[in-house]
mmCIF file of C-alpha atoms in Angstrom:
data_model
loop_
_atom_site.group_PDB
_atom_site.id
_atom_site.type_symbol
_atom_site.label_atom_id
_atom_site.label_comp_id
_atom_site.label_asym_id
_atom_site.label_seq_id
_atom_site.Cartn_x
_atom_site.Cartn_y
_atom_site.Cartn_z
ATOM 1 C CA MET V 1 8.986 -57.181 -48.681
ATOM 2 C CA ILE V 2 12.486 -56.150 -47.578
ATOM 3 C CA TYR V 3 14.295 -58.730 -45.457
ATOM 4 C CA PHE V 4 17.025 -57.240 -43.259
ATOM 5 C CA ASP V 5 17.255 -60.062 -40.692
ATOM 6 C CA ASN V 6 19.805 -62.370 -42.281
ATOM 7 C CA SER V 7 21.639 -62.939 -38.988
ATOM 8 C CA ALA V 8 18.538 -64.814 -37.836
ATOM 9 C CA THR V 9 18.398 -66.986 -40.947
ATOM 10 C CA THR V 10 18.859 -66.759 -44.697
ATOM 11 C CA PRO V 11 16.759 -67.985 -47.631
ATOM 12 C CA VAL V 12 17.968 -71.261 -49.097
ATOM 13 C CA CYS V 13 19.513 -70.568 -52.485
ATOM 14 C CA PRO V 14 17.962 -72.444 -55.451
ATOM 15 C CA GLU V 15 21.151 -74.404 -56.123
ATOM 16 C CA ALA V 16 21.196 -75.737 -52.552
ATOM 17 C CA ALA V 17 17.460 -76.464 -52.564
ATOM 18 C CA ASN V 18 17.725 -78.408 -55.824
ATOM 19 C CA THR V 19 20.668 -80.374 -54.479
ATOM 20 C CA ALA V 20 18.785 -81.263 -51.298
ATOM 21 C CA LEU V 21 15.781 -82.383 -53.346
ATOM 22 C CA ARG V 22 17.951 -84.636 -55.497
ATOM 23 C CA TYR V 23 19.407 -86.346 -52.431
ATOM 24 C CA MET V 24 15.911 -86.734 -50.979
ATOM 25 C CA THR V 25 14.264 -88.264 -54.037
ATOM 26 C CA GLU V 26 16.970 -89.830 -56.227
ATOM 27 C CA GLN V 27 20.178 -90.366 -54.256
ATOM 28 C CA PHE V 28 18.285 -90.960 -51.015
ATOM 29 C CA TYR V 29 20.383 -93.878 -49.755
ATOM 30 C CA ASN V 30 21.738 -94.201 -46.245
ATOM 31 C CA PRO V 31 25.529 -93.874 -46.526
ATOM 32 C CA ALA V 32 25.929 -96.472 -43.766
ATOM 33 C CA ALA V 33 24.461 -99.178 -46.004
ATOM 34 C CA ALA V 34 26.698 -101.651 -47.856
ATOM 35 C CA TYR V 35 25.255 -101.643 -51.414
ATOM 36 C CA SER V 36 26.881 -99.593 -54.156
ATOM 37 C CA PRO V 37 24.365 -96.681 -54.406
ATOM 38 C CA ALA V 38 24.820 -96.059 -50.674
ATOM 39 C CA VAL V 39 28.600 -96.281 -50.990
ATOM 40 C CA SER V 40 28.420 -93.671 -53.745
ATOM 41 C CA VAL V 41 26.442 -91.354 -51.455
ATOM 42 C CA GLU V 42 29.019 -91.923 -48.714
ATOM 43 C CA ARG V 43 31.751 -90.806 -51.123
ATOM 44 C CA ASP V 44 29.744 -87.670 -51.904
ATOM 45 C CA VAL V 45 29.385 -86.866 -48.202
ATOM 46 C CA ASN V 46 33.094 -87.376 -47.590
ATOM 47 C CA ALA V 47 33.974 -85.100 -50.509
ATOM 48 C CA ALA V 48 31.620 -82.447 -49.114
ATOM 49 C CA ARG V 49 33.174 -82.850 -45.674
ATOM 50 C CA ALA V 50 36.647 -82.322 -47.115
ATOM 51 C CA ARG V 51 35.594 -79.153 -48.927
ATOM 52 C CA LEU V 52 33.773 -77.704 -45.909
ATOM 53 C CA ALA V 53 36.776 -78.487 -43.684
ATOM 54 C CA SER V 54 39.158 -76.849 -46.147
ATOM 55 C CA TYR V 55 37.500 -73.465 -45.558
ATOM 56 C CA LEU V 56 38.835 -73.738 -41.999
ATOM 57 C CA ASN V 57 42.254 -74.949 -43.186
ATOM 58 C CA ALA V 58 41.298 -78.255 -41.594
ATOM 59 C CA GLU V 59 41.435 -81.907 -42.584
ATOM 60 C CA GLN V 60 38.373 -83.938 -43.521
ATOM 61 C CA SER V 61 38.702 -86.065 -40.383
ATOM 62 C CA GLU V 62 38.562 -82.969 -38.160
ATOM 63 C CA LEU V 63 34.991 -81.987 -39.130
ATOM 64 C CA ILE V 64 31.913 -83.384 -37.385
ATOM 65 C CA PHE V 65 28.468 -82.743 -38.862
ATOM 66 C CA THR V 66 25.802 -81.631 -36.376
ATOM 67 C CA SER V 67 22.270 -80.234 -36.461
ATOM 68 C CA GLY V 68 23.554 -76.653 -36.258
ATOM 69 C CA GLY V 69 25.310 -74.057 -34.150
ATOM 70 C CA THR V 70 23.476 -74.757 -30.904
ATOM 71 C CA GLU V 71 24.372 -78.442 -30.916
ATOM 72 C CA SER V 72 27.949 -77.708 -31.954
ATOM 73 C CA ASN V 73 28.404 -75.206 -29.130
ATOM 74 C CA ASN V 74 26.862 -77.548 -26.581
ATOM 75 C CA ILE V 75 28.789 -80.696 -27.465
ATOM 76 C CA ALA V 76 32.053 -78.780 -27.755
ATOM 77 C CA LEU V 77 31.692 -77.891 -24.083
ATOM 78 C CA SER V 78 30.175 -81.119 -22.768
ATOM 79 C CA GLY V 79 32.418 -83.361 -24.856
ATOM 80 C CA THR V 80 35.528 -81.563 -23.628
ATOM 81 C CA LEU V 81 34.582 -81.578 -19.959
ATOM 82 C CA ALA V 82 33.620 -85.266 -20.176
ATOM 83 C CA MET V 83 37.318 -86.023 -20.685
ATOM 84 C CA ARG V 84 38.219 -84.401 -17.363
ATOM 85 C CA ARG V 85 37.632 -85.589 -13.804
ATOM 86 C CA ASP V 86 37.876 -82.195 -12.130
ATOM 87 C CA LYS V 87 35.502 -79.243 -12.105
ATOM 88 C CA CYS V 88 38.005 -76.961 -13.726
ATOM 89 C CA ARG V 89 37.856 -73.271 -14.523
ATOM 90 C CA ILE V 90 35.910 -72.514 -17.690
ATOM 91 C CA ILE V 91 35.846 -69.069 -19.291
ATOM 92 C CA THR V 92 33.490 -67.294 -21.660
ATOM 93 C CA SER V 93 32.427 -63.716 -22.393
ATOM 94 C CA ALA V 94 29.401 -61.683 -21.361
ATOM 95 C CA VAL V 95 28.120 -61.347 -24.933
ATOM 96 C CA GLU V 96 28.076 -64.954 -26.121
ATOM 97 C CA HIS V 97 25.122 -66.541 -27.892
ATOM 98 C CA PRO V 98 22.631 -68.242 -25.520
ATOM 99 C CA SER V 99 23.794 -71.666 -26.751
ATOM 100 C CA VAL V 100 27.153 -70.911 -25.110
ATOM 101 C CA PHE V 101 26.142 -68.639 -22.258
ATOM 102 C CA GLU V 102 23.325 -70.797 -20.842
ATOM 103 C CA PRO V 103 25.338 -74.062 -20.654
ATOM 104 C CA PHE V 104 28.048 -72.149 -18.780
ATOM 105 C CA ALA V 105 25.426 -70.871 -16.335
ATOM 106 C CA ALA V 106 24.163 -74.417 -15.784
ATOM 107 C CA LEU V 107 27.689 -75.680 -15.114
ATOM 108 C CA LYS V 108 28.257 -72.918 -12.585
ATOM 109 C CA ALA V 109 25.294 -74.272 -10.642
ATOM 110 C CA GLN V 110 27.015 -77.677 -10.725
ATOM 111 C CA GLY V 111 30.151 -76.322 -9.078
ATOM 112 C CA TYR V 112 32.395 -75.442 -12.006
ATOM 113 C CA ASP V 113 34.624 -72.386 -11.637
ATOM 114 C CA VAL V 114 32.935 -70.229 -14.269
ATOM 115 C CA VAL V 115 34.461 -66.876 -15.218
ATOM 116 C CA VAL V 116 32.596 -64.468 -17.498
ATOM 117 C CA VAL V 117 34.909 -61.803 -18.908
ATOM 118 C CA GLY V 118 33.623 -58.394 -19.922
ATOM 119 C CA VAL V 119 33.674 -56.530 -23.213
ATOM 120 C CA ASP V 120 34.467 -52.976 -24.232
ATOM 121 C CA LYS V 121 31.926 -50.493 -25.568
ATOM 122 C CA THR V 122 32.221 -51.966 -29.070
ATOM 123 C CA GLY V 123 31.371 -55.504 -27.945
ATOM 124 C CA CYS V 124 34.886 -56.964 -28.204
ATOM 125 C CA VAL V 125 36.336 -59.075 -25.401
ATOM 126 C CA ARG V 126 38.582 -57.214 -22.956
ATOM 127 C CA MET V 127 41.918 -58.918 -23.439
ATOM 128 C CA ASP V 128 43.229 -57.713 -20.081
ATOM 129 C CA GLU V 129 40.320 -59.371 -18.258
ATOM 130 C CA LEU V 130 40.753 -62.561 -20.248
ATOM 131 C CA SER V 131 44.480 -62.633 -19.544
ATOM 132 C CA ALA V 132 43.862 -62.180 -15.817
ATOM 133 C CA ALA V 133 41.271 -64.981 -15.804
ATOM 134 C CA LEU V 134 43.464 -67.564 -17.531
ATOM 135 C CA THR V 135 45.197 -69.937 -15.109
ATOM 136 C CA GLU V 136 46.973 -73.270 -15.283
ATOM 137 C CA SER V 137 43.766 -74.895 -14.003
ATOM 138 C CA THR V 138 41.659 -73.471 -16.839
ATOM 139 C CA GLY V 139 40.208 -76.289 -18.917
ATOM 140 C CA TYR V 140 38.009 -74.595 -21.500
ATOM 141 C CA VAL V 141 37.615 -71.168 -23.087
ATOM 142 C CA SER V 142 34.813 -70.192 -25.477
ATOM 143 C CA ILE V 143 34.826 -66.831 -27.281
ATOM 144 C CA MET V 144 32.717 -65.954 -30.331
ATOM 145 C CA HIS V 145 34.284 -64.846 -33.605
ATOM 146 C CA VAL V 146 31.631 -62.311 -34.682
ATOM 147 C CA ASN V 147 28.955 -60.988 -32.349
ATOM 148 C CA ASN V 148 25.523 -61.728 -33.751
ATOM 149 C CA GLU V 149 23.885 -58.532 -32.468
ATOM 150 C CA VAL V 150 26.376 -55.716 -33.108
ATOM 151 C CA GLY V 151 28.870 -57.236 -35.561
ATOM 152 C CA ALA V 152 31.970 -56.855 -33.381
ATOM 153 C CA VAL V 153 34.923 -59.002 -34.489
ATOM 154 C CA ASN V 154 37.126 -60.564 -31.821
ATOM 155 C CA ASP V 155 40.858 -61.111 -32.361
ATOM 156 C CA ILE V 156 40.556 -64.888 -32.308
ATOM 157 C CA ASN V 157 44.154 -65.548 -33.341
ATOM 158 C CA GLY V 158 45.370 -63.251 -30.567
ATOM 159 C CA ILE V 159 43.102 -64.973 -28.058
ATOM 160 C CA TYR V 160 44.317 -68.395 -29.189
ATOM 161 C CA HIS V 161 47.950 -67.457 -28.570
ATOM 162 C CA LEU V 162 47.042 -65.916 -25.209
ATOM 163 C CA VAL V 163 45.279 -69.115 -24.142
ATOM 164 C CA ARG V 164 48.240 -71.228 -25.271
ATOM 165 C CA GLU V 165 50.599 -69.000 -23.278
ATOM 166 C CA LYS V 166 48.625 -68.714 -20.033
ATOM 167 C CA SER V 167 46.649 -71.997 -20.014
ATOM 168 C CA PRO V 168 48.510 -74.544 -22.164
ATOM 169 C CA SER V 169 46.179 -77.440 -21.355
ATOM 170 C CA ALA V 170 42.948 -75.528 -22.016
ATOM 171 C CA VAL V 171 40.762 -76.210 -25.039
ATOM 172 C CA PHE V 172 39.879 -73.042 -26.952
ATOM 173 C CA HIS V 173 36.503 -73.091 -28.687
ATOM 174 C CA CYS V 174 35.226 -70.403 -31.034
ATOM 175 C CA ASP V 175 31.582 -69.896 -31.994
ATOM 176 C CA GLY V 176 31.894 -69.048 -35.673
ATOM 177 C CA VAL V 177 28.228 -69.175 -36.644
ATOM 178 C CA GLN V 178 28.217 -65.557 -37.860
ATOM 179 C CA ALA V 179 31.688 -65.775 -39.399
ATOM 180 C CA TYR V 180 32.254 -69.125 -41.158
ATOM 181 C CA ILE V 181 33.409 -68.537 -44.762
ATOM 182 C CA LYS V 182 32.512 -64.829 -44.546
ATOM 183 C CA MET V 183 35.620 -64.155 -42.429
ATOM 184 C CA PRO V 184 39.178 -65.533 -42.790
ATOM 185 C CA ALA V 185 39.909 -68.825 -41.035
ATOM 186 C CA VAL V 186 41.350 -68.535 -37.531
ATOM 187 C CA GLN V 187 43.404 -70.599 -35.080
ATOM 188 C CA CYS V 188 41.490 -72.517 -32.421
ATOM 189 C CA ASP V 189 40.929 -76.027 -31.101
ATOM 190 C CA MET V 190 37.216 -76.102 -31.940
ATOM 191 C CA TYR V 191 35.022 -74.026 -34.253
ATOM 192 C CA SER V 192 31.234 -74.119 -34.617
ATOM 193 C CA PHE V 193 29.243 -73.153 -37.695
ATOM 194 C CA SER V 194 25.700 -73.364 -39.034
ATOM 195 C CA GLY V 195 24.360 -73.803 -42.553
ATOM 196 C CA HIS V 196 21.269 -71.641 -42.394
ATOM 197 C CA LYS V 197 23.385 -68.485 -42.047
ATOM 198 C CA LEU V 198 24.867 -69.289 -45.474
ATOM 199 C CA ASN V 199 21.740 -69.894 -47.599
ATOM 200 C CA ALA V 200 21.695 -73.604 -46.754
ATOM 201 C CA PRO V 201 18.821 -75.428 -45.001
ATOM 202 C CA LYS V 202 18.161 -75.236 -41.285
ATOM 203 C CA GLY V 203 19.198 -78.257 -39.260
ATOM 204 C CA ILE V 204 22.752 -78.690 -40.515
ATOM 205 C CA GLY V 205 26.012 -77.396 -39.098
ATOM 206 C CA GLY V 206 29.416 -78.522 -38.070
ATOM 207 C CA LEU V 207 32.059 -78.619 -35.382
ATOM 208 C CA TYR V 208 35.742 -78.519 -36.227
ATOM 209 C CA VAL V 209 37.805 -80.426 -33.652
ATOM 210 C CA ARG V 210 41.541 -80.060 -34.102
ATOM 211 C CA ARG V 211 43.416 -83.343 -34.300
ATOM 212 C CA GLY V 212 44.752 -84.271 -30.852
ATOM 213 C CA THR V 213 42.083 -82.379 -28.901
ATOM 214 C CA ARG V 214 40.675 -84.475 -26.066
ATOM 215 C CA PHE V 215 36.986 -84.707 -26.950
ATOM 216 C CA LYS V 216 34.466 -87.413 -26.045
ATOM 217 C CA GLY V 217 31.850 -86.339 -28.555
ATOM 218 C CA GLY V 218 28.112 -85.849 -28.348
ATOM 219 C CA GLN V 219 25.166 -88.206 -28.617
ATOM 220 C CA THR V 220 25.829 -91.927 -28.840
ATOM 221 C CA GLY V 221 24.154 -94.620 -30.882
ATOM 222 C CA GLY V 222 25.078 -95.903 -34.323
ATOM 223 C CA GLY V 223 28.630 -94.623 -34.341
ATOM 224 C CA GLN V 224 28.365 -92.079 -37.129
ATOM 225 C CA GLU V 225 30.875 -89.203 -37.393
ATOM 226 C CA ASN V 226 33.732 -91.422 -36.180
ATOM 227 C CA ASN V 227 31.597 -92.321 -33.169
ATOM 228 C CA LEU V 228 31.627 -88.690 -32.026
ATOM 229 C CA ARG V 229 28.056 -87.762 -33.000
ATOM 230 C CA SER V 230 25.681 -90.631 -33.702
ATOM 231 C CA GLY V 231 22.535 -90.329 -35.800
ATOM 232 C CA THR V 232 21.557 -91.037 -39.398
ATOM 233 C CA THR V 233 23.617 -88.827 -41.683
ATOM 234 C CA ASN V 234 21.609 -85.836 -42.937
ATOM 235 C CA VAL V 235 22.764 -86.265 -46.515
ATOM 236 C CA PRO V 236 20.412 -83.802 -48.278
ATOM 237 C CA SER V 237 21.328 -80.941 -45.948
ATOM 238 C CA ILE V 238 25.049 -81.738 -45.994
ATOM 239 C CA MET V 239 25.133 -81.721 -49.776
ATOM 240 C CA ALA V 240 23.052 -78.532 -49.895
ATOM 241 C CA LEU V 241 25.449 -76.872 -47.455
ATOM 242 C CA ASP V 242 28.366 -77.953 -49.612
ATOM 243 C CA VAL V 243 26.802 -76.221 -52.622
ATOM 244 C CA SER V 244 25.862 -73.017 -50.792
ATOM 245 C CA ALA V 245 29.289 -72.824 -49.130
ATOM 246 C CA LYS V 246 31.041 -73.118 -52.492
ATOM 247 C CA LEU V 247 28.827 -70.379 -53.930
ATOM 248 C CA TRP V 248 29.746 -68.202 -50.965
ATOM 249 C CA THR V 249 33.437 -68.950 -51.376
ATOM 250 C CA ASP V 250 33.412 -68.297 -55.118
ATOM 251 C CA ASN V 251 31.506 -65.015 -54.716
ATOM 252 C CA ARG V 252 32.658 -63.913 -51.268
ATOM 253 C CA THR V 253 34.447 -60.707 -52.264
ATOM 254 C CA GLU V 254 31.593 -59.503 -54.448
ATOM 255 C CA ARG V 255 28.965 -60.358 -51.837
ATOM 256 C CA LEU V 256 30.773 -58.719 -48.945
ATOM 257 C CA GLU V 257 31.426 -55.605 -51.006
ATOM 258 C CA ASN V 258 27.726 -55.426 -51.860
ATOM 259 C CA MET V 259 26.742 -55.863 -48.201
ATOM 260 C CA THR V 260 29.153 -53.096 -47.258
ATOM 261 C CA ARG V 261 27.492 -50.779 -49.756
ATOM 262 C CA VAL V 262 24.029 -51.664 -48.449
ATOM 263 C CA LYS V 263 25.063 -51.190 -44.811
ATOM 264 C CA ASN V 264 26.811 -47.895 -45.468
ATOM 265 C CA ARG V 265 23.920 -46.628 -47.594
ATOM 266 C CA LEU V 266 21.390 -47.440 -44.888
ATOM 267 C CA TYR V 267 23.527 -45.870 -42.173
ATOM 268 C CA SER V 268 24.119 -42.757 -44.255
ATOM 269 C CA ASN V 269 20.384 -42.402 -44.859
ATOM 270 C CA LEU V 270 19.529 -42.950 -41.204
ATOM 271 C CA SER V 271 22.165 -40.470 -40.050
ATOM 272 C CA ARG V 272 19.914 -37.635 -41.165
ATOM 273 C CA ILE V 273 17.331 -38.714 -38.575
ATOM 274 C CA LYS V 274 17.448 -37.031 -35.197
ATOM 275 C CA ASP V 275 18.321 -38.955 -32.020
ATOM 276 C CA ILE V 276 19.911 -42.140 -33.351
ATOM 277 C CA LYS V 277 22.948 -43.932 -31.912
ATOM 278 C CA LEU V 278 25.220 -46.519 -33.502
ATOM 279 C CA ASN V 279 25.769 -49.532 -31.233
ATOM 280 C CA GLY V 280 28.969 -51.554 -31.509
ATOM 281 C CA PRO V 281 32.109 -50.779 -33.498
ATOM 282 C CA GLU V 282 32.490 -47.795 -35.791
ATOM 283 C CA ILE V 283 30.750 -48.323 -39.107
ATOM 284 C CA ASN V 284 33.922 -49.461 -40.914
ATOM 285 C CA ASP V 285 35.163 -51.689 -38.080
ATOM 286 C CA SER V 286 32.210 -54.088 -37.835
ATOM 287 C CA VAL V 287 31.389 -56.872 -40.280
ATOM 288 C CA PRO V 288 29.685 -55.746 -43.511
ATOM 289 C CA TYR V 289 26.477 -57.603 -42.738
ATOM 290 C CA ILE V 290 25.373 -56.382 -39.267
ATOM 291 C CA LEU V 291 24.272 -52.894 -38.206
ATOM 292 C CA ASN V 292 22.774 -52.105 -34.789
ATOM 293 C CA ILE V 293 21.170 -48.699 -34.225
ATOM 294 C CA SER V 294 19.164 -47.206 -31.369
ATOM 295 C CA PHE V 295 16.266 -44.904 -32.160
ATOM 296 C CA LEU V 296 15.798 -42.827 -29.030
ATOM 297 C CA GLY V 297 12.288 -42.130 -27.823
ATOM 298 C CA VAL V 298 10.767 -45.267 -29.365
ATOM 299 C CA ARG V 299 10.682 -48.828 -28.076
ATOM 300 C CA GLY V 300 12.375 -51.223 -30.454
ATOM 301 C CA GLU V 301 9.500 -53.714 -30.406
ATOM 302 C CA VAL V 302 6.991 -51.005 -31.307
ATOM 303 C CA LEU V 303 9.158 -49.780 -34.174
ATOM 304 C CA LEU V 304 9.735 -53.358 -35.349
ATOM 305 C CA HIS V 305 5.992 -53.994 -35.679
ATOM 306 C CA SER V 306 5.417 -50.669 -37.402
ATOM 307 C CA LEU V 307 8.123 -51.508 -39.936
ATOM 308 C CA MET V 308 6.730 -55.003 -40.417
ATOM 309 C CA ASP V 309 3.376 -53.483 -41.384
ATOM 310 C CA LYS V 310 5.216 -51.405 -44.002
ATOM 311 C CA GLY V 311 7.062 -54.446 -45.393
ATOM 312 C CA LEU V 312 10.451 -54.212 -43.666
ATOM 313 C CA LEU V 313 11.598 -57.154 -41.531
ATOM 314 C CA VAL V 314 14.240 -56.459 -38.871
ATOM 315 C CA SER V 315 14.902 -57.594 -35.294
ATOM 316 C CA THR V 316 15.588 -56.229 -31.842
ATOM 317 C CA GLY V 317 18.403 -58.725 -31.206
ATOM 318 C CA SER V 318 19.232 -62.416 -31.387
ATOM 319 C CA ALA V 319 16.390 -64.567 -32.729
ATOM 320 C CA CYS V 320 17.306 -67.211 -30.146
ATOM 321 C CA ALA V 321 16.747 -64.686 -27.333
ATOM 322 C CA ALA V 322 13.790 -62.823 -28.861
ATOM 323 C CA ARG V 323 11.202 -64.627 -26.747
ATOM 324 C CA ASN V 324 12.962 -63.727 -23.509
ATOM 325 C CA ARG V 325 11.636 -60.417 -22.282
ATOM 326 C CA GLY V 326 13.684 -58.032 -20.200
ATOM 327 C CA LYS V 327 17.079 -56.445 -20.585
ATOM 328 C CA ASN V 328 19.281 -57.183 -23.554
ATOM 329 C CA ARG V 329 22.276 -59.004 -22.050
ATOM 330 C CA ILE V 330 24.640 -58.082 -24.879
ATOM 331 C CA LEU V 331 23.893 -54.354 -24.915
ATOM 332 C CA THR V 332 23.961 -54.238 -21.109
ATOM 333 C CA ALA V 333 27.458 -55.767 -21.120
ATOM 334 C CA MET V 334 28.513 -53.024 -23.544
ATOM 335 C CA GLY V 335 27.226 -50.339 -21.183
ATOM 336 C CA ILE V 336 24.149 -49.548 -23.285
ATOM 337 C CA THR V 337 21.107 -49.150 -21.049
ATOM 338 C CA GLY V 338 17.867 -47.202 -20.656
ATOM 339 C CA ASP V 339 16.223 -45.589 -23.687
ATOM 340 C CA ARG V 340 19.175 -46.435 -25.887
ATOM 341 C CA GLN V 341 18.790 -50.134 -25.157
ATOM 342 C CA ASP V 342 15.006 -50.006 -25.437
ATOM 343 C CA GLY V 343 15.224 -48.440 -28.899
ATOM 344 C CA ALA V 344 17.817 -50.791 -30.411
ATOM 345 C CA ILE V 345 17.171 -52.401 -33.798
ATOM 346 C CA ARG V 346 19.454 -54.864 -35.591
ATOM 347 C CA PHE V 347 19.689 -54.803 -39.374
ATOM 348 C CA SER V 348 21.509 -57.737 -40.971
ATOM 349 C CA PHE V 349 22.141 -58.123 -44.663
ATOM 350 C CA GLY V 350 22.339 -60.995 -47.101
ATOM 351 C CA ALA V 351 23.736 -61.695 -50.530
ATOM 352 C CA GLY V 352 20.590 -60.524 -52.296
ATOM 353 C CA ASN V 353 20.017 -57.180 -50.584
ATOM 354 C CA THR V 354 20.413 -53.949 -52.583
ATOM 355 C CA GLU V 355 21.119 -50.272 -52.068
ATOM 356 C CA ALA V 356 17.628 -49.541 -53.398
ATOM 357 C CA GLU V 357 16.264 -51.579 -50.498
ATOM 358 C CA ALA V 358 18.422 -49.552 -48.113
ATOM 359 C CA ASP V 359 16.886 -46.354 -49.489
ATOM 360 C CA ALA V 360 13.353 -47.702 -49.207
ATOM 361 C CA ALA V 361 13.996 -49.056 -45.698
ATOM 362 C CA ALA V 362 15.332 -45.717 -44.497
ATOM 363 C CA GLN V 363 12.202 -43.969 -45.738
ATOM 364 C CA MET V 364 9.989 -46.523 -43.970
ATOM 365 C CA ILE V 365 11.917 -45.985 -40.745
ATOM 366 C CA GLU V 366 11.695 -42.213 -41.045
ATOM 367 C CA ASP V 367 7.943 -42.397 -41.670
ATOM 368 C CA SER V 368 7.392 -44.722 -38.696
ATOM 369 C CA LEU V 369 9.482 -42.579 -36.367
ATOM 370 C CA SER V 370 7.684 -39.377 -37.321
ATOM 371 C CA LEU V 371 4.458 -40.981 -36.137
ATOM 372 C CA LEU V 372 5.677 -43.006 -33.152
ATOM 373 C CA ARG V 373 7.735 -40.226 -31.603
ATOM 374 C CA ARG V 374 4.614 -38.126 -31.270
ATOM 375 C CA PHE V 375 3.450 -40.624 -28.684
ATOM 376 C CA ARG V 376 6.726 -41.024 -26.801
ATOM 377 C CA ARG V 377 6.420 -41.331 -23.048
ATOM 378 C CA ARG V 378 6.989 -38.111 -21.122
#
């Protein structure tokens, strides 16, 4: 089996799994308890928090643990707006993850002044549109770091300075789920990330909140996370994330170089096939771990199932939007429609993928296309 869907989730690495098991069965104590074994676990969690925050050039106190990217994105927005009394302008882009885009849509129905800025043909935010949308009354801006479907990289530092210039009182949030640790740290007021994109378990993530940012927090209850996100601390997953993040940091250059080789090898192999189109940035301008290609004359879902039967796992877009039928919102915003949109497949690579897998995958795709294109609609 060849797994080329690492943007959806990644396998938990053995080191992280073993760490989680140890904190489930041996060091299982609740860090909120007063006895010494629990206090020791609390120290471990705080040390992990400090390390995970350091990858964002942040302080330990600026990192809140959450259940993942969706929760982080949601509470960043709701916790910021809860500190305001007005229904201010809030800005996002047309290609955001559903966990950002859908809450914005809901707030629009509640009377907020929602502005959705467009993107260029590569999937990057149009800076001129963003600049025009920013006003003194803007309260919140959310722009993703790396697009999860086409691998486009936004100029987050440039956007941060633009927001500071045009809307000094606005909070700038960045969805970093597809970028945390893999990409250099950026300037922002809030940054979301998720463990299961980094070979850690599902159900753990974080939200960086810059010191001084007005933020009410998320769910209430026992007062965990400095009373900003209550709920029993998920110690096993936090410690597993700490381990997997350190492995990523220690081996980042080697891993990204390997992913680049795999991506380029697959693209080179596929380029010999007739009627294919690259979606997103040029091959060397996107992140090393995401490749989106349209195979004209074949529906993506049909090709996906054919490849699955051959042992190749890929996707037609975001896993969080896969159950929603209809047009692909991200590709539509990029101006990709019709047969090109219908035939789009996303390949996303992980630390363990190889060039040999890229060769085998390309042959599987070529074999499937030679059969499926015979039955293309006329």
